[in-house]
Short mmCIF file of C-alpha atoms in Angstrom, two decimals:
data_model
loop_
_atom_site.label_atom_id
_atom_site.label_comp_id
_atom_site.label_asym_id
_atom_site.label_seq_id
_atom_site.Cartn_x
_atom_site.Cartn_y
_atom_site.Cartn_z
CA MET A 219 -26.54 16.19 32.99
CA LYS A 220 -27.91 12.83 31.89
CA TYR A 221 -30.93 12.94 29.61
CA VAL A 222 -32.96 9.79 29.21
CA VAL A 223 -34.06 9.45 25.54
CA GLY A 224 -36.01 6.21 25.83
CA PRO A 225 -35.92 2.57 25.05
CA ALA A 226 -33.12 1.65 22.62
CA ALA A 227 -35.64 -0.55 20.77
CA SER A 228 -37.48 2.80 19.77
CA ILE A 229 -34.47 3.85 17.67
CA PRO A 230 -33.62 0.78 15.52
CA PRO A 231 -30.45 0.54 13.47
CA GLY A 232 -30.47 2.89 10.56
CA THR A 233 -33.00 5.33 12.26
CA SER A 234 -32.71 8.44 14.39
CA LEU A 235 -34.81 10.58 16.69
CA VAL A 236 -34.56 14.27 17.43
CA ILE A 237 -35.07 15.19 21.19
CA TYR A 238 -35.53 18.63 22.58
CA PRO A 239 -34.15 18.78 26.22
CA GLU A 240 -34.39 22.07 27.96
CA PRO A 241 -30.74 22.96 27.70
CA GLU A 242 -30.69 22.47 23.96
CA PRO A 243 -33.73 24.02 22.39
CA ALA A 244 -32.26 23.40 18.78
CA GLY A 245 -32.61 19.76 19.62
CA ILE A 246 -30.30 16.75 19.57
CA GLY A 247 -30.35 13.99 16.99
CA VAL A 248 -29.84 10.53 18.28
CA PHE A 249 -28.72 8.16 15.70
CA ASN A 250 -28.38 4.35 15.73
CA ILE A 251 -25.67 3.11 13.28
CA ASP A 252 -25.55 -0.72 13.31
CA GLY A 253 -26.48 -0.81 16.95
CA THR A 254 -24.08 2.00 18.19
CA PHE A 255 -25.64 5.22 19.30
CA PHE A 256 -24.51 8.72 18.45
CA ALA A 257 -25.97 12.10 19.23
CA LEU A 258 -25.31 15.38 17.38
CA ARG A 259 -26.67 18.96 17.94
CA ASN A 260 -29.50 19.53 15.73
CA SER A 261 -28.02 22.76 14.21
CA CYS A 262 -25.69 22.79 11.33
CA PRO A 263 -22.46 24.94 11.88
CA HIS A 264 -22.77 26.43 8.46
CA MET A 265 -26.09 28.23 8.57
CA GLY A 266 -28.01 26.80 11.56
CA ALA A 267 -30.23 24.42 9.62
CA PRO A 268 -32.01 21.57 11.53
CA LEU A 269 -29.06 19.23 10.54
CA CYS A 270 -30.46 16.13 12.10
CA LYS A 271 -33.63 16.31 9.95
CA GLY A 272 -31.28 15.76 6.99
CA TYR A 273 -30.79 12.40 5.55
CA VAL A 274 -28.40 9.58 6.41
CA SER A 275 -26.49 7.82 3.65
CA GLY A 276 -22.94 6.98 2.67
CA THR A 277 -20.38 8.85 0.82
CA THR A 278 -17.62 8.35 -1.89
CA GLU A 279 -13.89 7.78 -1.71
CA ALA A 280 -11.60 8.30 -4.68
CA HIS A 281 -8.50 5.98 -5.08
CA LEU A 282 -5.88 7.50 -7.20
CA ASP A 283 -3.26 5.34 -8.78
CA GLY A 284 -0.76 7.24 -10.79
CA ARG A 285 -2.21 8.44 -14.01
CA LYS A 286 -5.27 5.92 -14.16
CA PRO A 287 -8.69 7.56 -13.89
CA PRO A 288 -9.70 7.57 -10.15
CA LEU A 289 -11.51 4.60 -8.84
CA VAL A 290 -14.55 5.93 -7.06
CA GLU A 291 -16.09 3.76 -4.46
CA SER A 292 -19.24 4.03 -2.20
CA VAL A 293 -18.33 3.73 1.32
CA ARG A 294 -19.64 4.09 4.84
CA ASP A 295 -23.24 3.63 4.06
CA GLY A 296 -25.53 4.84 6.94
CA GLU A 297 -22.66 6.75 8.65
CA ILE A 298 -22.98 10.09 6.96
CA LEU A 299 -25.54 12.82 7.65
CA ALA A 300 -26.30 15.32 4.95
CA CYS A 301 -27.67 18.73 5.94
CA PRO A 302 -31.19 19.43 4.45
CA TRP A 303 -30.37 22.95 3.49
CA HIS A 304 -26.94 22.91 1.71
CA HIS A 305 -26.13 19.23 1.72
CA TRP A 306 -22.91 19.53 3.63
CA GLU A 307 -21.86 16.02 4.67
CA PHE A 308 -21.02 15.15 8.27
CA ASP A 309 -19.54 12.09 9.83
CA ILE A 310 -22.09 11.20 12.47
CA ALA A 311 -19.51 9.51 14.69
CA THR A 312 -17.27 12.62 14.90
CA GLY A 313 -19.41 15.67 13.89
CA ARG A 314 -16.86 16.72 11.39
CA THR A 315 -17.46 17.65 7.71
CA ILE A 316 -16.38 15.05 5.18
CA PHE A 317 -14.70 17.81 3.09
CA PRO A 318 -11.77 19.27 4.81
CA SER A 319 -12.86 22.18 7.06
CA LYS A 320 -12.78 23.58 10.58
CA ASN A 321 -16.63 23.23 10.74
CA ARG A 322 -17.85 20.67 13.27
CA VAL A 323 -21.21 19.94 14.76
CA ARG A 324 -21.39 19.51 18.50
CA ARG A 325 -21.54 15.87 19.55
CA TYR A 326 -22.70 14.35 22.72
CA ASP A 327 -21.74 11.11 24.54
CA VAL A 328 -24.47 8.44 24.36
CA THR A 329 -24.68 5.40 26.60
CA VAL A 330 -27.17 2.51 26.64
CA GLU A 331 -28.00 1.52 30.17
CA GLU A 332 -30.36 -1.13 31.69
CA SER A 333 -33.62 0.51 32.57
CA SER A 334 -33.34 -0.45 36.18
CA GLU A 335 -30.29 1.75 36.45
CA VAL A 336 -31.95 4.52 34.70
CA LEU A 337 -34.97 4.39 36.91
CA GLU A 338 -32.62 4.70 39.84
CA ARG A 339 -31.23 7.82 38.21
CA LEU A 340 -34.73 9.15 37.53
CA GLU A 341 -35.28 9.20 41.19
CA LYS A 342 -32.29 11.46 41.54
CA GLY A 343 -33.86 14.05 39.15
CA VAL A 344 -32.56 13.14 35.76
CA GLN A 345 -34.50 14.89 32.94
CA THR A 346 -36.28 12.46 30.71
CA PHE A 347 -37.94 12.35 27.41
CA PRO A 348 -41.58 11.48 28.05
CA VAL A 349 -41.55 7.71 27.33
CA SER A 350 -42.38 4.89 29.43
CA VAL A 351 -39.38 2.66 30.54
CA ASP A 352 -40.45 -0.84 31.39
CA GLY A 353 -38.70 -3.66 33.02
CA ASP A 354 -35.14 -4.31 32.07
CA GLU A 355 -35.14 -2.68 28.64
CA ALA A 356 -31.90 -1.10 27.32
CA THR A 357 -32.41 2.60 27.51
CA VAL A 358 -30.55 5.39 25.61
CA VAL A 359 -28.99 8.09 27.76
CA VAL A 360 -27.36 11.28 26.34
CA GLU A 361 -24.87 13.21 28.35
CA ILE A 362 -25.75 16.89 27.81
CA MET B 223 14.89 44.30 -17.76
CA THR B 224 14.19 40.82 -18.94
CA VAL B 225 10.92 40.23 -20.87
CA ILE B 226 9.47 36.98 -22.14
CA ASP B 227 6.59 37.60 -24.45
CA ALA B 228 4.27 34.48 -24.04
CA ALA B 229 1.57 35.45 -26.61
CA VAL B 230 2.90 36.27 -30.20
CA HIS B 231 0.80 35.09 -33.02
CA PRO B 232 2.29 34.53 -36.44
CA ILE B 233 -0.49 34.14 -39.19
CA MET B 234 0.12 31.88 -42.10
CA ASN B 235 -1.57 33.11 -45.30
CA ASP B 236 -3.57 31.05 -47.81
CA ALA B 237 -0.78 30.82 -50.30
CA GLU B 238 1.55 29.27 -47.59
CA TYR B 239 -1.06 26.68 -46.70
CA ILE B 240 -1.75 25.73 -50.24
CA GLU B 241 2.02 25.17 -50.68
CA ARG B 242 2.31 22.95 -47.58
CA LEU B 243 -1.04 21.17 -47.44
CA PRO B 244 -1.27 17.80 -49.01
CA ALA B 245 -4.17 16.92 -51.43
CA PRO B 246 -7.08 17.08 -51.16
CA TRP B 247 -6.76 19.86 -48.52
CA ARG B 248 -4.78 22.19 -50.65
CA ASN B 249 -7.82 22.32 -52.96
CA VAL B 250 -10.25 23.16 -50.15
CA ARG B 251 -10.63 26.76 -49.24
CA LEU B 252 -9.85 27.48 -45.59
CA THR B 253 -11.92 29.83 -43.33
CA SER B 254 -10.63 33.44 -43.23
CA VAL B 255 -8.21 34.35 -40.48
CA LEU B 256 -10.83 36.05 -38.36
CA GLY B 257 -13.76 34.12 -39.36
CA GLN B 258 -17.13 35.42 -40.79
CA LEU B 259 -19.36 35.46 -37.85
CA PHE B 260 -17.92 38.66 -36.10
CA GLU B 261 -16.08 41.49 -37.67
CA ALA B 262 -14.85 44.42 -35.64
CA PRO B 263 -15.58 47.88 -36.96
CA PHE B 264 -11.79 48.52 -37.24
CA PRO B 265 -8.71 46.56 -38.35
CA GLU B 266 -8.02 43.95 -35.67
CA ILE B 267 -4.60 43.03 -37.01
CA THR B 268 -2.55 46.14 -36.53
CA ASP B 269 0.87 44.73 -37.13
CA ALA B 270 0.11 42.71 -40.27
CA ASP B 271 3.75 42.59 -41.43
CA ALA B 272 4.90 41.34 -38.20
CA ALA B 273 2.30 38.57 -38.34
CA ARG B 274 3.63 37.19 -41.59
CA SER B 275 7.31 38.10 -41.51
CA PRO B 276 9.83 36.86 -38.88
CA ALA B 277 12.12 39.69 -39.74
CA ALA B 278 9.51 42.26 -39.19
CA MET B 279 8.31 40.60 -35.96
CA ALA B 280 11.89 40.21 -34.67
CA GLU B 281 12.59 43.97 -35.35
CA LEU B 282 9.31 44.95 -33.47
CA LEU B 283 9.71 42.71 -30.50
CA PHE B 284 13.42 42.36 -30.02
CA GLY B 285 14.37 45.71 -31.61
CA THR B 286 11.82 48.21 -30.79
CA ARG B 287 10.34 46.64 -27.48
CA GLY B 288 13.24 44.95 -25.88
CA VAL B 289 11.68 41.57 -25.68
CA ASP B 290 14.27 38.83 -24.89
CA VAL B 291 12.38 35.76 -26.00
CA ALA B 292 9.05 35.50 -27.96
CA VAL B 293 6.85 32.38 -27.53
CA LEU B 294 5.04 31.94 -30.78
CA SER B 295 1.56 30.58 -30.76
CA PRO B 296 0.50 30.76 -34.45
CA LEU B 297 -3.10 30.98 -35.44
CA THR B 298 -4.53 28.30 -37.60
CA ARG B 299 -8.02 28.60 -39.01
CA GLY B 300 -10.19 27.66 -36.10
CA LEU B 301 -11.82 24.39 -35.33
CA LEU B 302 -12.54 22.41 -38.37
CA ALA B 303 -15.28 19.74 -38.80
CA ASN B 304 -12.99 17.38 -40.68
CA GLN B 305 -10.39 16.03 -38.39
CA ARG B 306 -7.98 14.82 -41.10
CA GLN B 307 -8.09 18.41 -42.53
CA ALA B 308 -7.48 19.76 -39.03
CA ALA B 309 -4.36 17.41 -38.62
CA ALA B 310 -2.99 18.48 -42.00
CA VAL B 311 -3.44 22.20 -41.17
CA ALA B 312 -1.80 21.71 -37.66
CA ARG B 313 1.08 19.78 -39.30
CA ALA B 314 1.58 22.52 -42.05
CA THR B 315 1.44 25.26 -39.43
CA ASN B 316 4.13 23.53 -37.34
CA GLU B 317 6.31 22.99 -40.28
CA TRP B 318 6.03 26.53 -41.31
CA VAL B 319 6.82 27.87 -37.87
CA ARG B 320 9.91 25.69 -37.71
CA GLU B 321 11.31 26.34 -41.11
CA VAL B 322 10.40 30.05 -41.45
CA TRP B 323 10.34 31.35 -37.88
CA LEU B 324 12.55 29.26 -35.56
CA GLU B 325 15.30 29.15 -38.12
CA HIS B 326 15.23 32.91 -38.43
CA ASP B 327 16.08 33.86 -34.94
CA GLU B 328 16.99 31.86 -31.75
CA ARG B 329 14.90 34.19 -29.73
CA PHE B 330 11.81 32.77 -31.23
CA VAL B 331 10.35 29.60 -29.52
CA ALA B 332 7.08 28.16 -30.32
CA GLY B 333 4.03 26.11 -29.32
CA ILE B 334 3.09 22.87 -31.20
CA ARG B 335 -0.28 23.31 -32.82
CA LEU B 336 -2.57 20.26 -32.14
CA PRO B 337 -5.74 19.07 -34.06
CA ILE B 338 -7.28 18.72 -30.64
CA ALA B 339 -10.59 17.19 -31.59
CA ASP B 340 -8.61 14.07 -32.56
CA SER B 341 -6.59 12.95 -29.54
CA ALA B 342 -4.57 10.21 -31.45
CA ALA B 343 -3.57 12.76 -34.11
CA SER B 344 -2.71 15.38 -31.46
CA VAL B 345 -0.44 12.84 -29.59
CA ARG B 346 1.25 12.03 -33.07
CA GLU B 347 1.74 15.77 -33.58
CA ILE B 348 3.37 16.19 -30.13
CA GLU B 349 5.65 13.28 -30.89
CA ARG B 350 6.62 14.66 -34.26
CA TRP B 351 8.05 17.88 -32.86
CA ALA B 352 8.70 17.42 -29.18
CA ASP B 353 12.40 16.41 -29.69
CA ASP B 354 13.15 20.02 -31.00
CA PRO B 355 13.91 21.99 -27.79
CA ARG B 356 12.56 25.17 -29.52
CA PHE B 357 8.91 23.77 -29.23
CA VAL B 358 8.23 24.68 -25.56
CA GLU B 359 4.49 24.29 -25.28
CA VAL B 360 1.41 22.79 -27.13
CA VAL B 361 -1.24 25.15 -28.39
CA VAL B 362 -4.96 24.14 -28.48
CA PRO B 363 -7.92 26.37 -29.54
CA LEU B 364 -10.18 27.98 -26.90
CA ARG B 365 -13.21 26.97 -28.89
CA ALA B 366 -13.60 23.30 -28.55
CA PHE B 367 -16.08 20.41 -29.03
CA ALA B 368 -15.70 19.30 -25.38
CA HIS B 369 -14.55 20.86 -22.22
CA TYR B 370 -10.76 20.33 -21.65
CA GLY B 371 -11.43 18.54 -18.34
CA ASP B 372 -13.05 15.68 -20.39
CA GLU B 373 -11.27 12.33 -20.29
CA GLN B 374 -11.18 12.18 -23.95
CA TYR B 375 -8.17 14.58 -23.88
CA PHE B 376 -6.13 12.83 -21.29
CA PRO B 377 -3.76 11.00 -23.72
CA VAL B 378 -2.89 14.44 -25.14
CA TRP B 379 -2.27 16.11 -21.78
CA GLU B 380 -0.17 13.09 -20.77
CA ALA B 381 1.99 13.29 -23.83
CA ALA B 382 2.44 17.01 -23.22
CA ALA B 383 3.31 16.47 -19.61
CA ASP B 384 5.79 13.75 -20.59
CA HIS B 385 7.63 16.24 -22.82
CA GLY B 386 7.49 18.98 -20.17
CA LEU B 387 5.16 21.05 -22.49
CA PRO B 388 2.43 23.21 -20.90
CA VAL B 389 -0.83 23.52 -22.75
CA HIS B 390 -1.50 26.99 -24.09
CA ILE B 391 -5.28 27.52 -24.72
CA GLN B 392 -5.70 30.26 -27.42
CA ASP B 393 -8.61 31.66 -29.20
CA ASP B 394 -8.15 31.13 -32.92
CA LEU B 395 -10.83 33.57 -33.81
CA ALA B 396 -11.87 31.90 -37.07
CA ASN B 397 -15.30 30.44 -36.68
CA ALA B 398 -15.06 27.47 -38.88
CA ALA B 399 -16.97 24.91 -36.98
CA GLU B 400 -18.06 25.67 -33.48
CA TYR B 401 -21.00 25.43 -31.07
CA LEU B 402 -22.85 28.35 -29.88
CA HIS B 403 -21.08 30.59 -27.32
CA THR B 404 -23.74 29.87 -24.80
CA ALA B 405 -26.86 27.89 -24.30
CA VAL B 406 -28.85 30.98 -24.75
CA GLY B 407 -27.76 31.61 -28.31
CA GLN B 408 -25.22 33.62 -30.29
CA PRO B 409 -23.74 37.10 -29.62
CA VAL B 410 -24.80 39.59 -32.18
CA GLU B 411 -22.32 42.50 -31.99
CA TRP B 412 -18.53 42.18 -32.15
CA SER B 413 -18.14 43.62 -28.79
CA GLU B 414 -20.50 41.05 -27.13
CA ASN B 415 -18.41 38.25 -28.85
CA ASP B 416 -15.22 39.75 -27.51
CA ALA B 417 -16.46 40.12 -24.10
CA THR B 418 -17.82 36.62 -23.76
CA ARG B 419 -14.78 34.93 -25.08
CA SER B 420 -13.53 34.87 -21.43
CA MET B 421 -16.52 32.65 -20.57
CA MET B 422 -15.01 29.95 -22.66
CA SER B 423 -11.79 30.27 -20.61
CA ALA B 424 -13.82 29.94 -17.56
CA VAL B 425 -15.66 26.90 -18.81
CA HIS B 426 -12.36 25.09 -19.57
CA ALA B 427 -10.85 26.27 -16.14
CA LEU B 428 -13.83 24.88 -14.20
CA SER B 429 -13.91 21.68 -16.17
CA LEU B 430 -10.19 21.06 -15.53
CA THR B 431 -10.55 21.98 -11.93
CA ALA B 432 -13.42 19.50 -11.31
CA SER B 433 -11.55 16.78 -13.21
CA SER B 434 -8.97 14.48 -11.86
CA ILE B 435 -6.39 15.66 -14.41
CA PRO B 436 -4.52 17.99 -11.88
CA ASP B 437 -4.10 14.92 -9.61
CA ARG B 438 -2.88 12.60 -12.34
CA LEU B 439 -0.69 15.02 -14.09
CA PRO B 440 0.31 17.32 -11.26
CA GLU B 441 3.22 18.77 -13.21
CA LEU B 442 0.95 20.01 -16.14
CA ARG B 443 0.17 23.64 -16.47
CA PHE B 444 -2.68 25.16 -18.58
CA LEU B 445 -1.93 28.77 -19.81
CA PHE B 446 -5.04 30.56 -20.70
CA GLY B 447 -3.84 32.69 -23.61
CA ASP B 448 -6.84 35.05 -23.85
CA GLY B 449 -7.08 35.81 -20.21
CA GLY B 450 -10.33 35.37 -18.37
CA ILE B 451 -8.90 35.39 -14.81
CA ASP B 452 -11.40 38.09 -13.83
CA ILE B 453 -14.19 35.75 -14.87
CA VAL B 454 -12.69 32.49 -13.62
CA LYS B 455 -12.13 33.53 -10.13
CA PRO B 456 -15.77 34.28 -9.12
CA LEU B 457 -16.90 31.12 -10.85
CA LEU B 458 -14.21 29.27 -8.83
CA TRP B 459 -15.92 30.63 -5.69
CA ARG B 460 -19.23 29.32 -6.94
CA LEU B 461 -17.57 25.93 -7.55
CA ASP B 462 -16.31 26.12 -3.87
CA ALA B 463 -19.89 26.32 -2.67
CA ASP B 464 -21.00 23.50 -5.04
CA TRP B 465 -18.12 21.36 -3.98
CA LYS B 466 -19.04 21.50 -0.28
CA ALA B 467 -22.56 20.37 -1.19
CA THR B 468 -21.54 17.80 -3.81
CA ARG B 469 -18.12 16.59 -2.94
CA VAL B 470 -19.61 13.13 -3.20
CA GLU B 471 -19.55 13.40 -6.97
CA VAL B 472 -15.78 14.42 -7.16
CA PRO B 473 -14.24 12.72 -4.22
CA TRP B 474 -10.67 13.21 -5.70
CA ILE B 475 -10.94 16.88 -4.91
CA GLU B 476 -9.55 17.34 -1.37
CA GLU B 477 -9.31 21.16 -1.27
CA LEU B 478 -11.44 24.04 -2.14
CA PRO B 479 -11.52 24.41 -5.93
CA SER B 480 -10.50 28.00 -5.73
CA LEU B 481 -7.22 26.80 -4.12
CA ARG B 482 -6.89 23.84 -6.40
CA ALA B 483 -7.07 25.83 -9.75
CA PRO B 484 -4.03 28.09 -8.98
CA ARG B 485 -1.84 24.83 -8.80
CA PHE B 486 -2.24 24.50 -12.67
CA CYS B 487 -4.10 27.42 -14.25
CA ARG B 488 -2.13 30.42 -15.50
CA PHE B 489 -3.50 33.42 -17.18
CA ILE B 490 -1.65 35.37 -19.87
CA THR B 491 -2.12 39.10 -19.71
CA GLN B 492 -5.10 40.31 -21.73
CA ALA B 493 -6.14 43.86 -22.21
CA GLN B 494 -9.92 43.19 -21.58
CA ASP B 495 -9.33 41.43 -18.19
CA GLY B 496 -10.73 43.00 -15.07
CA THR B 497 -12.70 46.04 -14.24
CA VAL B 498 -9.59 48.33 -14.77
CA ASP B 499 -7.34 45.79 -16.47
CA GLY B 500 -5.40 42.75 -15.53
CA VAL B 501 -1.97 43.92 -15.01
CA ARG B 502 -1.55 47.60 -14.26
CA HIS B 503 -2.32 47.90 -10.58
CA GLU B 504 -1.23 45.32 -8.16
CA ASP B 505 -4.03 46.17 -5.81
CA ALA B 506 -6.54 45.59 -8.57
CA LEU B 507 -4.73 42.50 -9.62
CA ASP B 508 -4.74 41.22 -6.12
CA ALA B 509 -8.46 41.93 -5.75
CA ILE B 510 -9.30 40.13 -8.98
CA THR B 511 -6.91 37.35 -9.01
CA GLY B 512 -5.48 36.93 -5.51
CA ARG B 513 -2.06 36.18 -6.74
CA VAL B 514 0.51 37.63 -9.10
CA SER B 515 2.03 34.24 -9.50
CA GLU B 516 -0.87 33.20 -11.73
CA GLY B 517 -0.15 35.84 -14.41
CA ILE B 518 2.31 35.61 -17.37
CA TYR B 519 3.02 38.47 -19.68
CA GLY B 520 1.97 38.13 -23.30
CA SER B 521 1.52 41.06 -25.73
CA HIS B 522 -0.81 39.45 -28.29
CA THR B 523 1.10 40.89 -31.19
CA PRO B 524 -0.04 41.50 -34.07
CA PHE B 525 -3.55 42.22 -32.63
CA TRP B 526 -5.19 45.72 -31.92
CA ASP B 527 -5.43 44.96 -28.10
CA GLN B 528 -1.89 44.38 -27.38
CA VAL B 529 -0.63 44.64 -23.78
CA ARG B 530 2.49 46.85 -23.62
CA ILE B 531 5.34 46.00 -21.42
CA SER B 532 5.03 49.48 -19.82
CA GLU B 533 1.50 48.64 -18.71
CA VAL B 534 2.62 45.82 -16.54
CA LEU B 535 2.73 47.08 -12.93
CA PRO B 536 4.42 50.31 -13.90
CA ASP B 537 4.56 51.42 -10.18
CA GLY B 538 6.01 48.11 -9.05
CA PRO B 539 6.80 46.33 -6.86
CA ASP B 540 9.74 45.19 -8.95
CA ALA B 541 9.62 41.68 -7.83
CA ALA B 542 5.95 41.22 -8.96
CA ARG B 543 6.70 42.94 -12.34
CA ASP B 544 9.61 40.59 -12.89
CA ALA B 545 7.45 37.71 -12.10
CA LEU B 546 4.84 38.76 -14.62
CA LEU B 547 7.34 39.71 -17.31
CA TRP B 548 9.55 36.67 -17.15
CA GLY B 549 9.85 34.86 -13.88
CA ASN B 550 6.42 33.01 -14.09
CA ALA B 551 6.97 32.06 -17.69
CA LEU B 552 10.40 30.61 -16.90
CA ARG B 553 8.73 28.57 -14.01
CA ASP B 554 5.76 27.47 -16.02
CA ILE B 555 7.29 26.78 -19.47
CA PRO B 556 10.12 24.69 -18.29
CA ARG B 557 11.86 24.50 -21.71
CA LEU B 558 12.55 28.19 -21.65
CA ALA B 559 15.29 27.80 -19.22
CA ALA B 560 17.32 25.89 -21.85
CA GLN B 561 17.00 28.71 -24.53
CA PRO B 562 20.35 30.43 -25.22
CA ALA B 563 18.71 33.81 -25.03
CA LEU B 564 17.77 33.13 -21.41
CA ALA B 565 20.78 31.30 -20.35
CA ALA B 566 21.76 33.92 -17.79
CA LEU B 567 18.52 33.70 -15.96
CA ALA B 568 17.43 31.56 -13.05
CA PRO B 569 13.80 31.11 -12.07
CA ALA B 570 12.59 33.93 -9.94
CA ASP B 571 11.17 33.27 -6.59
CA ALA B 572 7.47 32.72 -6.79
CA VAL B 573 5.74 36.05 -5.97
CA ARG B 574 2.38 35.49 -4.33
#
């Protein structure tokens, strides 16, 4: 089902919002990374923590060159979500842990649609987050 | 049955040091062999003749016990505060081992003692002896002024790796200059001291695992001469949990630390290891260590707590016993393969 989150402008780049649609009581975190929206289930695959209440930052990469000490670089600022309980790092775009593992948080497709189209859908019974959608605003829609 | 004994400890006496040390060190009294801080309520050196006499050691190991090759890791007199003195003691010890022991019997091979608190001097000591194929490893003390994963040691580990010499970490016992065992103070009883020695192995093992040294010198092996595998493993599991949380500080680590450590950590058999012991029962060994391939037999002659050959997996399986008694040593101490006494052996398949 399509779930209307609200105006894109309400989630500016670098911010996120947790929504609680009926089919997903744990909630879904919607993230805006440089204008692209991503959505992850608000439940860490490790111990069920409210993952999307964690904090967003970058991570590090090591570049090894033979016997030299590794060059450590800060990378992907704003693209990594750290769980508030045990600080596991997740790639917001894929839902995968940064360290090699089989753990993965469920992700959802997100689209940004013109509000006129969304209003059309609303008439067909799409579930919405209780926000007003005005005029031709871009609107965030999560596919649940 | 082939046996490589990877932990045999000659002990040089004061007179021999005085003869070999340059001034001013020949005039400076050395710490006693076992140190003054902790003394066992029984004699700790039970084969004293073998400790000082290559003929007696050869008779005991090669004659009575049927050992094929003995890797000598001589004691020095513990960490010293003065690094020029430490370098002189290491050099005198290496000279003594070569002249007195290696010349005595081709079944003796040895480790190069390093004054490890001085990296440059340690590299020089490696270069001094490494052309002699009878030196098969380097030996550094378990007690140290910094964890062995620290970057300051890298030139030493690099020189060892370049010469195909694994690093044998061995407790020198003598307490000449050392930090407290733990941040909560000093053990009181000898038994406390003995039991907590394995903590030092664990600290070095974790330090090396967290460091980038295994990535930069992938061929280098660290042999923990005084065991500790039963302590190290649970701490590696803790490191696993921490790594998942704080990978960001060690991004060169790309696998669980508990899987990374077995690539370069080896543990010489030690009588105090484990809830039962480290070597007798494969099930117990598996439960404690996970892998036979991480163990190497060493007797710790001349000390009281020697591991007997007959104690190593007496009920088999044969392949695992062979791995512990010689196969793993041949794999992890590469220069052993060129020793005349082992010429007939090929490295055993790794037993996991």
